[in-house]
Amino acid sequence: MKKMKVVLLVFVMLLVFASTAFADQQTGTYIHQGGKLTAHYAAYDSHIGGYMSIYIYRVTTSGEVLIDSFSEEGGRPGHDIHQGSRDLGNQPAGTYKYVAVAPSGWMGPSVWFSS
Protein backbone atom coordinates (compact mmCIF):
# COMPACT_ATOMS: atom_id res chain seq x y z
CA MET A 1 0.00 0.00 0.00
CA LYS A 2 2.83 2.40 0.85
CA LYS A 3 4.49 1.70 -2.50
CA MET A 4 1.22 2.49 -4.29
CA LYS A 5 1.01 5.87 -2.50
CA VAL A 6 4.56 6.73 -3.57
CA VAL A 7 3.80 5.78 -7.19
CA LEU A 8 0.65 7.89 -7.12
CA LEU A 9 2.53 10.85 -5.66
CA VAL A 10 5.23 10.61 -8.34
CA PHE A 11 2.56 10.41 -11.05
CA VAL A 12 0.80 13.53 -9.76
CA MET A 13 4.10 15.40 -9.56
CA LEU A 14 4.89 14.46 -13.17
CA LEU A 15 1.50 15.73 -14.31
CA VAL A 16 2.00 19.03 -12.50
CA PHE A 17 5.48 19.41 -13.98
CA ALA A 18 4.24 18.57 -17.49
CA SER A 19 1.45 21.12 -17.33
CA THR A 20 3.82 23.88 -16.22
CA ALA A 21 6.95 22.95 -18.15
CA PHE A 22 5.22 23.07 -21.52
CA ALA A 23 3.24 26.27 -21.22
CA ASP A 24 2.90 29.31 -23.43
CA GLN A 25 3.02 32.72 -21.79
CA GLN A 26 1.82 36.04 -23.14
CA THR A 27 2.15 39.46 -21.54
CA GLY A 28 0.88 42.91 -22.37
CA THR A 29 0.13 46.31 -20.86
CA TYR A 30 -2.74 48.78 -20.86
CA ILE A 31 -2.77 52.48 -19.97
CA HIS A 32 -5.88 53.07 -17.85
CA GLN A 33 -7.37 56.55 -17.37
CA GLY A 34 -8.90 55.64 -13.99
CA GLY A 35 -12.30 54.30 -12.98
CA LYS A 36 -13.92 50.97 -13.79
CA LEU A 37 -11.57 48.42 -15.37
CA THR A 38 -12.55 45.12 -16.98
CA ALA A 39 -10.24 42.39 -18.30
CA HIS A 40 -11.54 40.28 -21.21
CA TYR A 41 -10.01 36.98 -22.30
CA ALA A 42 -10.38 34.32 -25.00
CA ALA A 43 -8.61 31.07 -25.85
CA TYR A 44 -9.21 27.81 -27.69
CA ASP A 45 -7.89 24.74 -25.88
CA SER A 46 -7.42 22.50 -28.97
CA HIS A 47 -8.82 19.62 -26.84
CA ILE A 48 -5.69 19.76 -24.66
CA GLY A 49 -6.31 19.49 -20.92
CA GLY A 50 -4.90 21.94 -18.44
CA TYR A 51 -5.50 25.37 -17.01
CA MET A 52 -5.15 28.86 -18.43
CA SER A 53 -4.15 31.30 -15.70
CA ILE A 54 -4.33 35.08 -15.98
CA TYR A 55 -2.63 37.50 -13.59
CA ILE A 56 -3.40 41.24 -13.58
CA TYR A 57 -0.88 43.69 -12.06
CA ARG A 58 -0.81 47.46 -11.50
CA VAL A 59 2.63 48.80 -12.39
CA THR A 60 3.94 51.17 -9.71
CA THR A 61 7.24 52.94 -9.15
CA SER A 62 8.12 50.34 -6.51
CA GLY A 63 7.18 47.33 -8.64
CA GLU A 64 4.14 45.39 -9.77
CA VAL A 65 1.14 44.92 -7.47
CA LEU A 66 -1.12 41.92 -8.09
CA ILE A 67 -4.72 43.14 -8.59
CA ASP A 68 -6.40 39.83 -9.47
CA SER A 69 -5.73 36.34 -10.78
CA PHE A 70 -8.00 33.62 -12.11
CA SER A 71 -7.86 30.32 -13.98
CA GLU A 72 -9.99 28.46 -16.49
CA GLU A 73 -9.87 24.70 -17.03
CA GLY A 74 -9.67 23.32 -20.55
CA GLY A 75 -9.73 20.00 -22.33
CA ARG A 76 -13.29 18.93 -21.55
CA PRO A 77 -15.25 17.76 -24.62
CA GLY A 78 -17.68 20.40 -25.84
CA HIS A 79 -16.03 23.17 -23.82
CA ASP A 80 -13.07 24.07 -26.00
CA ILE A 81 -13.67 27.81 -26.48
CA HIS A 82 -12.97 29.87 -23.38
CA GLN A 83 -13.99 33.51 -23.25
CA GLY A 84 -15.18 35.85 -20.61
CA SER A 85 -14.68 39.02 -18.64
CA ARG A 86 -13.41 39.81 -15.18
CA ASP A 87 -14.56 42.99 -13.44
CA LEU A 88 -11.57 44.53 -11.68
CA GLY A 89 -13.61 47.29 -10.02
CA ASN A 90 -12.58 50.93 -9.85
CA GLN A 91 -8.85 51.27 -10.32
CA PRO A 92 -6.60 54.33 -10.27
CA ALA A 93 -5.12 55.72 -13.46
CA GLY A 94 -1.88 54.11 -14.53
CA THR A 95 -0.31 51.21 -16.36
CA TYR A 96 -1.70 47.71 -15.93
CA LYS A 97 0.03 44.51 -16.99
CA TYR A 98 -1.34 41.05 -17.65
CA VAL A 99 0.44 37.70 -17.75
CA ALA A 100 -1.52 34.85 -19.34
CA VAL A 101 -0.20 31.29 -19.13
CA ALA A 102 -1.80 28.38 -21.01
CA PRO A 103 -0.71 24.85 -21.87
CA SER A 104 1.32 24.54 -25.05
CA GLY A 105 -0.97 23.79 -27.97
CA TRP A 106 -3.77 26.13 -26.92
CA MET A 107 -4.60 28.91 -29.39
CA GLY A 108 -4.26 32.14 -27.48
CA PRO A 109 -4.81 33.24 -24.87
CA SER A 110 -5.78 36.76 -25.78
CA VAL A 111 -6.34 39.39 -23.10
CA TRP A 112 -7.60 42.95 -23.54
CA PHE A 113 -9.03 45.65 -21.30
CA SER A 114 -11.91 48.08 -21.36
CA SER A 115 -12.84 50.98 -19.10
CSV table of N, CA and C in Angstrom, one decimal:
chain,number,residue,atom,x,y,z
A,1,MET,N,0.8,-1.2,0.0
A,1,MET,CA,0.0,0.0,0.0
A,1,MET,C,0.9,1.3,0.0
A,2,LYS,N,1.9,1.2,0.8
A,2,LYS,CA,2.8,2.4,0.9
A,2,LYS,C,3.5,2.6,-0.5
A,3,LYS,N,3.9,1.6,-1.2
A,3,LYS,CA,4.5,1.7,-2.5
A,3,LYS,C,3.5,2.3,-3.5
A,4,MET,N,2.2,1.9,-3.4
A,4,MET,CA,1.2,2.5,-4.3
A,4,MET,C,1.1,4.0,-4.1
A,5,LYS,N,1.1,4.4,-2.8
A,5,LYS,CA,1.0,5.9,-2.5
A,5,LYS,C,2.2,6.6,-3.1
A,6,VAL,N,3.4,6.1,-3.0
A,6,VAL,CA,4.6,6.7,-3.6
A,6,VAL,C,4.4,6.8,-5.1
A,7,VAL,N,4.0,5.8,-5.7
A,7,VAL,CA,3.8,5.8,-7.2
A,7,VAL,C,2.8,6.8,-7.6
A,8,LEU,N,1.7,6.9,-6.8
A,8,LEU,CA,0.6,7.9,-7.1
A,8,LEU,C,1.2,9.3,-6.9
A,9,LEU,N,1.9,9.5,-5.9
A,9,LEU,CA,2.5,10.9,-5.7
A,9,LEU,C,3.5,11.2,-6.8
A,10,VAL,N,4.3,10.3,-7.2
A,10,VAL,CA,5.2,10.6,-8.3
A,10,VAL,C,4.4,10.9,-9.6
A,11,PHE,N,3.4,10.2,-9.9
A,11,PHE,CA,2.6,10.4,-11.0
A,11,PHE,C,1.9,11.8,-11.0
A,12,VAL,N,1.4,12.2,-9.9
A,12,VAL,CA,0.8,13.5,-9.8
A,12,VAL,C,1.9,14.6,-10.0
A,13,MET,N,3.0,14.4,-9.4
A,13,MET,CA,4.1,15.4,-9.6
A,13,MET,C,4.5,15.5,-11.0
A,14,LEU,N,4.6,14.4,-11.7
A,14,LEU,CA,4.9,14.5,-13.2
A,14,LEU,C,3.8,15.2,-14.0
A,15,LEU,N,2.6,15.0,-13.6
A,15,LEU,CA,1.5,15.7,-14.3
A,15,LEU,C,1.6,17.2,-14.1
A,16,VAL,N,1.9,17.6,-12.8
A,16,VAL,CA,2.0,19.0,-12.5
A,16,VAL,C,3.2,19.6,-13.2
A,17,PHE,N,4.3,18.9,-13.3
A,17,PHE,CA,5.5,19.4,-14.0
A,17,PHE,C,5.2,19.5,-15.5
A,18,ALA,N,4.5,18.5,-16.1
A,18,ALA,CA,4.2,18.6,-17.5
A,18,ALA,C,3.3,19.7,-17.8
A,19,SER,N,2.4,20.0,-17.0
A,19,SER,CA,1.5,21.1,-17.3
A,19,SER,C,2.1,22.5,-17.2
A,20,THR,N,3.2,22.6,-16.4
A,20,THR,CA,3.8,23.9,-16.2
A,20,THR,C,5.1,24.0,-17.1
A,21,ALA,N,5.7,22.9,-17.4
A,21,ALA,CA,6.9,23.0,-18.2
A,21,ALA,C,6.7,23.3,-19.6
A,22,PHE,N,5.5,22.9,-20.1
A,22,PHE,CA,5.2,23.1,-21.5
A,22,PHE,C,4.1,24.0,-21.6
A,23,ALA,N,4.3,25.3,-21.2
A,23,ALA,CA,3.2,26.3,-21.2
A,23,ALA,C,3.7,27.5,-22.1
A,24,ASP,N,2.7,28.1,-22.7
A,24,ASP,CA,2.9,29.3,-23.4
A,24,ASP,C,2.5,30.5,-22.5
A,25,GLN,N,3.3,31.5,-22.6
A,25,GLN,CA,3.0,32.7,-21.8
A,25,GLN,C,2.9,33.9,-22.7
A,26,GLN,N,2.0,34.8,-22.4
A,26,GLN,CA,1.8,36.0,-23.1
A,26,GLN,C,1.7,37.2,-22.1
A,27,THR,N,2.3,38.3,-22.4
A,27,THR,CA,2.2,39.5,-21.5
A,27,THR,C,1.8,40.7,-22.4
A,28,GLY,N,1.2,41.7,-21.7
A,28,GLY,CA,0.9,42.9,-22.4
A,28,GLY,C,0.6,44.0,-21.3
A,29,THR,N,0.4,45.2,-21.8
A,29,THR,CA,0.1,46.3,-20.9
A,29,THR,C,-1.0,47.1,-21.4
A,30,TYR,N,-1.6,47.9,-20.5
A,30,TYR,CA,-2.7,48.8,-20.9
A,30,TYR,C,-2.6,50.0,-20.0
A,31,ILE,N,-2.8,51.2,-20.7
A,31,ILE,CA,-2.8,52.5,-20.0
A,31,ILE,C,-4.2,52.8,-19.6
A,32,HIS,N,-4.5,52.9,-18.3
A,32,HIS,CA,-5.9,53.1,-17.8
A,32,HIS,C,-6.0,54.5,-17.4
A,33,GLN,N,-7.1,55.2,-17.7
A,33,GLN,CA,-7.4,56.6,-17.4
A,33,GLN,C,-8.0,56.7,-16.0
A,34,GLY,N,-8.3,55.6,-15.3
A,34,GLY,CA,-8.9,55.6,-14.0
A,34,GLY,C,-10.4,55.3,-14.1
A,35,GLY,N,-10.9,54.7,-13.0
A,35,GLY,CA,-12.3,54.3,-13.0
A,35,GLY,C,-12.4,52.8,-13.2
A,36,LYS,N,-13.6,52.4,-13.6
A,36,LYS,CA,-13.9,51.0,-13.8
A,36,LYS,C,-13.0,50.3,-14.8
A,37,LEU,N,-12.5,49.2,-14.5
A,37,LEU,CA,-11.6,48.4,-15.4
A,37,LEU,C,-12.1,47.0,-15.5
A,38,THR,N,-12.1,46.5,-16.7
A,38,THR,CA,-12.5,45.1,-17.0
A,38,THR,C,-11.5,44.4,-17.9
A,39,ALA,N,-11.1,43.2,-17.5
A,39,ALA,CA,-10.2,42.4,-18.3
A,39,ALA,C,-11.1,41.4,-19.1
A,40,HIS,N,-10.9,41.3,-20.4
A,40,HIS,CA,-11.5,40.3,-21.2
A,40,HIS,C,-10.5,39.3,-21.7
A,41,TYR,N,-10.9,38.0,-21.9
A,41,TYR,CA,-10.0,37.0,-22.3
A,41,TYR,C,-10.7,36.0,-23.3
A,42,ALA,N,-9.9,35.4,-24.1
A,42,ALA,CA,-10.4,34.3,-25.0
A,42,ALA,C,-9.2,33.4,-25.3
A,43,ALA,N,-9.6,32.1,-25.5
A,43,ALA,CA,-8.6,31.1,-25.8
A,43,ALA,C,-9.4,29.9,-26.4
A,44,TYR,N,-8.7,29.1,-27.2
A,44,TYR,CA,-9.2,27.8,-27.7
A,44,TYR,C,-8.3,26.7,-27.2
A,45,ASP,N,-8.8,25.7,-26.5
A,45,ASP,CA,-7.9,24.7,-25.9
A,45,ASP,C,-7.4,23.6,-26.8
A,46,SER,N,-7.9,23.5,-28.0
A,46,SER,CA,-7.4,22.5,-29.0
A,46,SER,C,-7.6,21.1,-28.4
A,47,HIS,N,-8.5,20.9,-27.5
A,47,HIS,CA,-8.8,19.6,-26.8
A,47,HIS,C,-7.6,19.1,-26.0
A,48,ILE,N,-6.8,20.1,-25.5
A,48,ILE,CA,-5.7,19.8,-24.7
A,48,ILE,C,-6.1,20.2,-23.2
A,49,GLY,N,-6.0,19.2,-22.3
A,49,GLY,CA,-6.3,19.5,-20.9
A,49,GLY,C,-5.3,20.4,-20.3
A,50,GLY,N,-5.8,21.1,-19.2
A,50,GLY,CA,-4.9,21.9,-18.4
A,50,GLY,C,-5.6,23.2,-18.0
A,51,TYR,N,-4.9,24.1,-17.5
A,51,TYR,CA,-5.5,25.4,-17.0
A,51,TYR,C,-4.8,26.6,-17.7
A,52,MET,N,-5.6,27.6,-18.0
A,52,MET,CA,-5.2,28.9,-18.4
A,52,MET,C,-5.2,29.7,-17.2
A,53,SER,N,-4.2,30.4,-16.8
A,53,SER,CA,-4.2,31.3,-15.7
A,53,SER,C,-3.8,32.7,-16.2
A,54,ILE,N,-4.6,33.7,-15.6
A,54,ILE,CA,-4.3,35.1,-16.0
A,54,ILE,C,-4.1,35.9,-14.7
A,55,TYR,N,-3.0,36.7,-14.7
A,55,TYR,CA,-2.6,37.5,-13.6
A,55,TYR,C,-2.7,39.0,-14.1
A,56,ILE,N,-3.3,39.8,-13.3
A,56,ILE,CA,-3.4,41.2,-13.6
A,56,ILE,C,-2.6,42.0,-12.5
A,57,TYR,N,-1.7,42.9,-13.0
A,57,TYR,CA,-0.9,43.7,-12.1
A,57,TYR,C,-1.1,45.2,-12.4
A,58,ARG,N,-0.9,46.0,-11.3
A,58,ARG,CA,-0.8,47.5,-11.5
A,58,ARG,C,0.7,47.7,-11.4
A,59,VAL,N,1.2,48.5,-12.4
A,59,VAL,CA,2.6,48.8,-12.4
A,59,VAL,C,2.8,50.1,-11.6
A,60,THR,N,3.7,50.0,-10.6
A,60,THR,CA,3.9,51.2,-9.7
A,60,THR,C,5.4,51.5,-9.8
A,61,THR,N,5.8,52.6,-9.2
A,61,THR,CA,7.2,52.9,-9.2
A,61,THR,C,8.0,52.0,-8.3
A,62,SER,N,7.4,51.3,-7.4
A,62,SER,CA,8.1,50.3,-6.5
A,62,SER,C,7.9,48.9,-7.0
A,63,GLY,N,7.3,48.7,-8.1
A,63,GLY,CA,7.2,47.3,-8.6
A,63,GLY,C,5.8,47.1,-9.1
A,64,GLU,N,5.5,45.8,-9.3
A,64,GLU,CA,4.1,45.4,-9.8
A,64,GLU,C,3.3,44.9,-8.6
A,65,VAL,N,2.0,45.3,-8.5
A,65,VAL,CA,1.1,44.9,-7.5
A,65,VAL,C,0.0,44.1,-8.1
A,66,LEU,N,-0.1,42.8,-7.6
A,66,LEU,CA,-1.1,41.9,-8.1
A,66,LEU,C,-2.5,42.5,-7.7
A,67,ILE,N,-3.3,42.7,-8.8
A,67,ILE,CA,-4.7,43.1,-8.6
A,67,ILE,C,-5.7,42.0,-8.5
A,68,ASP,N,-5.5,41.0,-9.4
A,68,ASP,CA,-6.4,39.8,-9.5
A,68,ASP,C,-5.7,38.7,-10.2
A,69,SER,N,-6.2,37.5,-10.0
A,69,SER,CA,-5.7,36.3,-10.8
A,69,SER,C,-6.9,35.3,-10.8
A,70,PHE,N,-6.9,34.6,-11.9
A,70,PHE,CA,-8.0,33.6,-12.1
A,70,PHE,C,-7.5,32.6,-13.1
A,71,SER,N,-8.2,31.4,-13.1
A,71,SER,CA,-7.9,30.3,-14.0
A,71,SER,C,-9.1,29.8,-14.6
A,72,GLU,N,-8.9,29.1,-15.8
A,72,GLU,CA,-10.0,28.5,-16.5
A,72,GLU,C,-9.5,27.1,-17.0
A,73,GLU,N,-10.3,26.1,-16.7
A,73,GLU,CA,-9.9,24.7,-17.0
A,73,GLU,C,-10.3,24.4,-18.5
A,74,GLY,N,-9.4,23.7,-19.2
A,74,GLY,CA,-9.7,23.3,-20.6
A,74,GLY,C,-9.5,21.8,-20.8
A,75,GLY,N,-9.9,21.4,-22.0
A,75,GLY,CA,-9.7,20.0,-22.3
A,75,GLY,C,-11.0,19.1,-22.1
A,76,ARG,N,-12.1,19.7,-21.7
A,76,ARG,CA,-13.3,18.9,-21.5
A,76,ARG,C,-14.0,18.9,-22.9
A,77,PRO,N,-14.5,17.8,-23.3
A,77,PRO,CA,-15.3,17.8,-24.6
A,77,PRO,C,-16.4,18.7,-24.6
A,78,GLY,N,-16.6,19.5,-25.7
A,78,GLY,CA,-17.7,20.4,-25.8
A,78,GLY,C,-17.5,21.7,-25.2
A,79,HIS,N,-16.3,21.9,-24.5
A,79,HIS,CA,-16.0,23.2,-23.8
A,79,HIS,C,-14.6,23.6,-24.2
A,80,ASP,N,-14.4,23.8,-25.5
A,80,ASP,CA,-13.1,24.1,-26.0
A,80,ASP,C,-12.8,25.5,-26.3
A,81,ILE,N,-13.8,26.4,-26.3
A,81,ILE,CA,-13.7,27.8,-26.5
A,81,ILE,C,-13.9,28.5,-25.1
A,82,HIS,N,-12.9,29.2,-24.7
A,82,HIS,CA,-13.0,29.9,-23.4
A,82,HIS,C,-12.9,31.4,-23.6
A,83,GLN,N,-14.0,32.1,-23.1
A,83,GLN,CA,-14.0,33.5,-23.2
A,83,GLN,C,-14.8,34.1,-22.1
A,84,GLY,N,-14.5,35.2,-21.7
A,84,GLY,CA,-15.2,35.8,-20.6
A,84,GLY,C,-14.6,37.2,-20.2
A,85,SER,N,-15.1,37.7,-19.1
A,85,SER,CA,-14.7,39.0,-18.6
A,85,SER,C,-14.5,38.9,-17.1
A,86,ARG,N,-13.6,39.7,-16.6
A,86,ARG,CA,-13.4,39.8,-15.2
A,86,ARG,C,-13.5,41.3,-14.8
A,87,ASP,N,-14.4,41.6,-13.9
A,87,ASP,CA,-14.6,43.0,-13.4
A,87,ASP,C,-13.5,43.2,-12.4
A,88,LEU,N,-12.7,44.2,-12.6
A,88,LEU,CA,-11.6,44.5,-11.7
A,88,LEU,C,-11.9,45.7,-10.8
A,89,GLY,N,-13.2,46.2,-10.9
A,89,GLY,CA,-13.6,47.3,-10.0
A,89,GLY,C,-13.0,48.6,-10.5
A,90,ASN,N,-13.2,49.6,-9.6
A,90,ASN,CA,-12.6,50.9,-9.8
A,90,ASN,C,-11.1,50.9,-9.5
A,91,GLN,N,-10.3,51.3,-10.5
A,91,GLN,CA,-8.8,51.3,-10.3
A,91,GLN,C,-8.3,52.7,-10.6
A,92,PRO,N,-7.2,53.0,-10.0
A,92,PRO,CA,-6.6,54.3,-10.3
A,92,PRO,C,-6.0,54.4,-11.7
A,93,ALA,N,-5.8,55.6,-12.2
A,93,ALA,CA,-5.1,55.7,-13.5
A,93,ALA,C,-3.7,55.2,-13.4
A,94,GLY,N,-3.2,54.6,-14.5
A,94,GLY,CA,-1.9,54.1,-14.5
A,94,GLY,C,-1.7,53.0,-15.5
A,95,THR,N,-0.6,52.3,-15.5
A,95,THR,CA,-0.3,51.2,-16.4
A,95,THR,C,-0.6,49.9,-15.7
A,96,TYR,N,-1.3,49.0,-16.4
A,96,TYR,CA,-1.7,47.7,-15.9
A,96,TYR,C,-1.1,46.7,-16.8
A,97,LYS,N,-0.6,45.6,-16.3
A,97,LYS,CA,0.0,44.5,-17.0
A,97,LYS,C,-0.7,43.2,-16.8
A,98,TYR,N,-0.8,42.4,-17.8
A,98,TYR,CA,-1.3,41.0,-17.7
A,98,TYR,C,-0.3,40.0,-18.0
A,99,VAL,N,-0.4,38.9,-17.4
A,99,VAL,CA,0.4,37.7,-17.7
A,99,VAL,C,-0.6,36.6,-17.9
A,100,ALA,N,-0.6,36.0,-19.1
A,100,ALA,CA,-1.5,34.9,-19.3
A,100,ALA,C,-0.7,33.6,-19.7
A,101,VAL,N,-0.9,32.5,-19.0
A,101,VAL,CA,-0.2,31.3,-19.1
A,101,VAL,C,-1.2,30.2,-19.5
A,102,ALA,N,-0.9,29.5,-20.6
A,102,ALA,CA,-1.8,28.4,-21.0
A,102,ALA,C,-0.9,27.2,-21.5
A,103,PRO,N,-1.5,26.0,-21.4
A,103,PRO,CA,-0.7,24.8,-21.9
A,103,PRO,C,-0.3,25.0,-23.3
A,104,SER,N,0.8,24.5,-23.7
A,104,SER,CA,1.3,24.5,-25.1
A,104,SER,C,0.3,23.8,-25.9
A,105,GLY,N,0.0,24.4,-27.1
A,105,GLY,CA,-1.0,23.8,-28.0
A,105,GLY,C,-2.3,24.5,-28.0
A,106,TRP,N,-2.6,25.3,-26.9
A,106,TRP,CA,-3.8,26.1,-26.9
A,106,TRP,C,-3.6,27.3,-27.9
A,107,MET,N,-4.6,27.7,-28.5
A,107,MET,CA,-4.6,28.9,-29.4
A,107,MET,C,-5.0,30.1,-28.5
A,108,GLY,N,-4.1,31.0,-28.4
A,108,GLY,CA,-4.3,32.1,-27.5
A,108,GLY,C,-3.4,31.9,-26.3
A,109,PRO,N,-3.7,32.4,-25.2
A,109,PRO,CA,-4.8,33.2,-24.9
A,109,PRO,C,-4.6,34.7,-25.3
A,110,SER,N,-5.8,35.3,-25.5
A,110,SER,CA,-5.8,36.8,-25.8
A,110,SER,C,-6.4,37.5,-24.6
A,111,VAL,N,-5.8,38.6,-24.2
A,111,VAL,CA,-6.3,39.4,-23.1
A,111,VAL,C,-6.4,40.8,-23.6
A,112,TRP,N,-7.5,41.5,-23.3
A,112,TRP,CA,-7.6,43.0,-23.5
A,112,TRP,C,-8.4,43.6,-22.5
A,113,PHE,N,-8.4,44.9,-22.4
A,113,PHE,CA,-9.0,45.6,-21.3
A,113,PHE,C,-10.0,46.6,-21.9
A,114,SER,N,-11.0,47.0,-21.0
A,114,SER,CA,-11.9,48.1,-21.4
A,114,SER,C,-12.2,48.9,-20.1
A,115,SER,N,-12.5,50.1,-20.2
A,115,SER,CA,-12.8,51.0,-19.1
A,115,SER,C,-14.3,51.1,-18.9
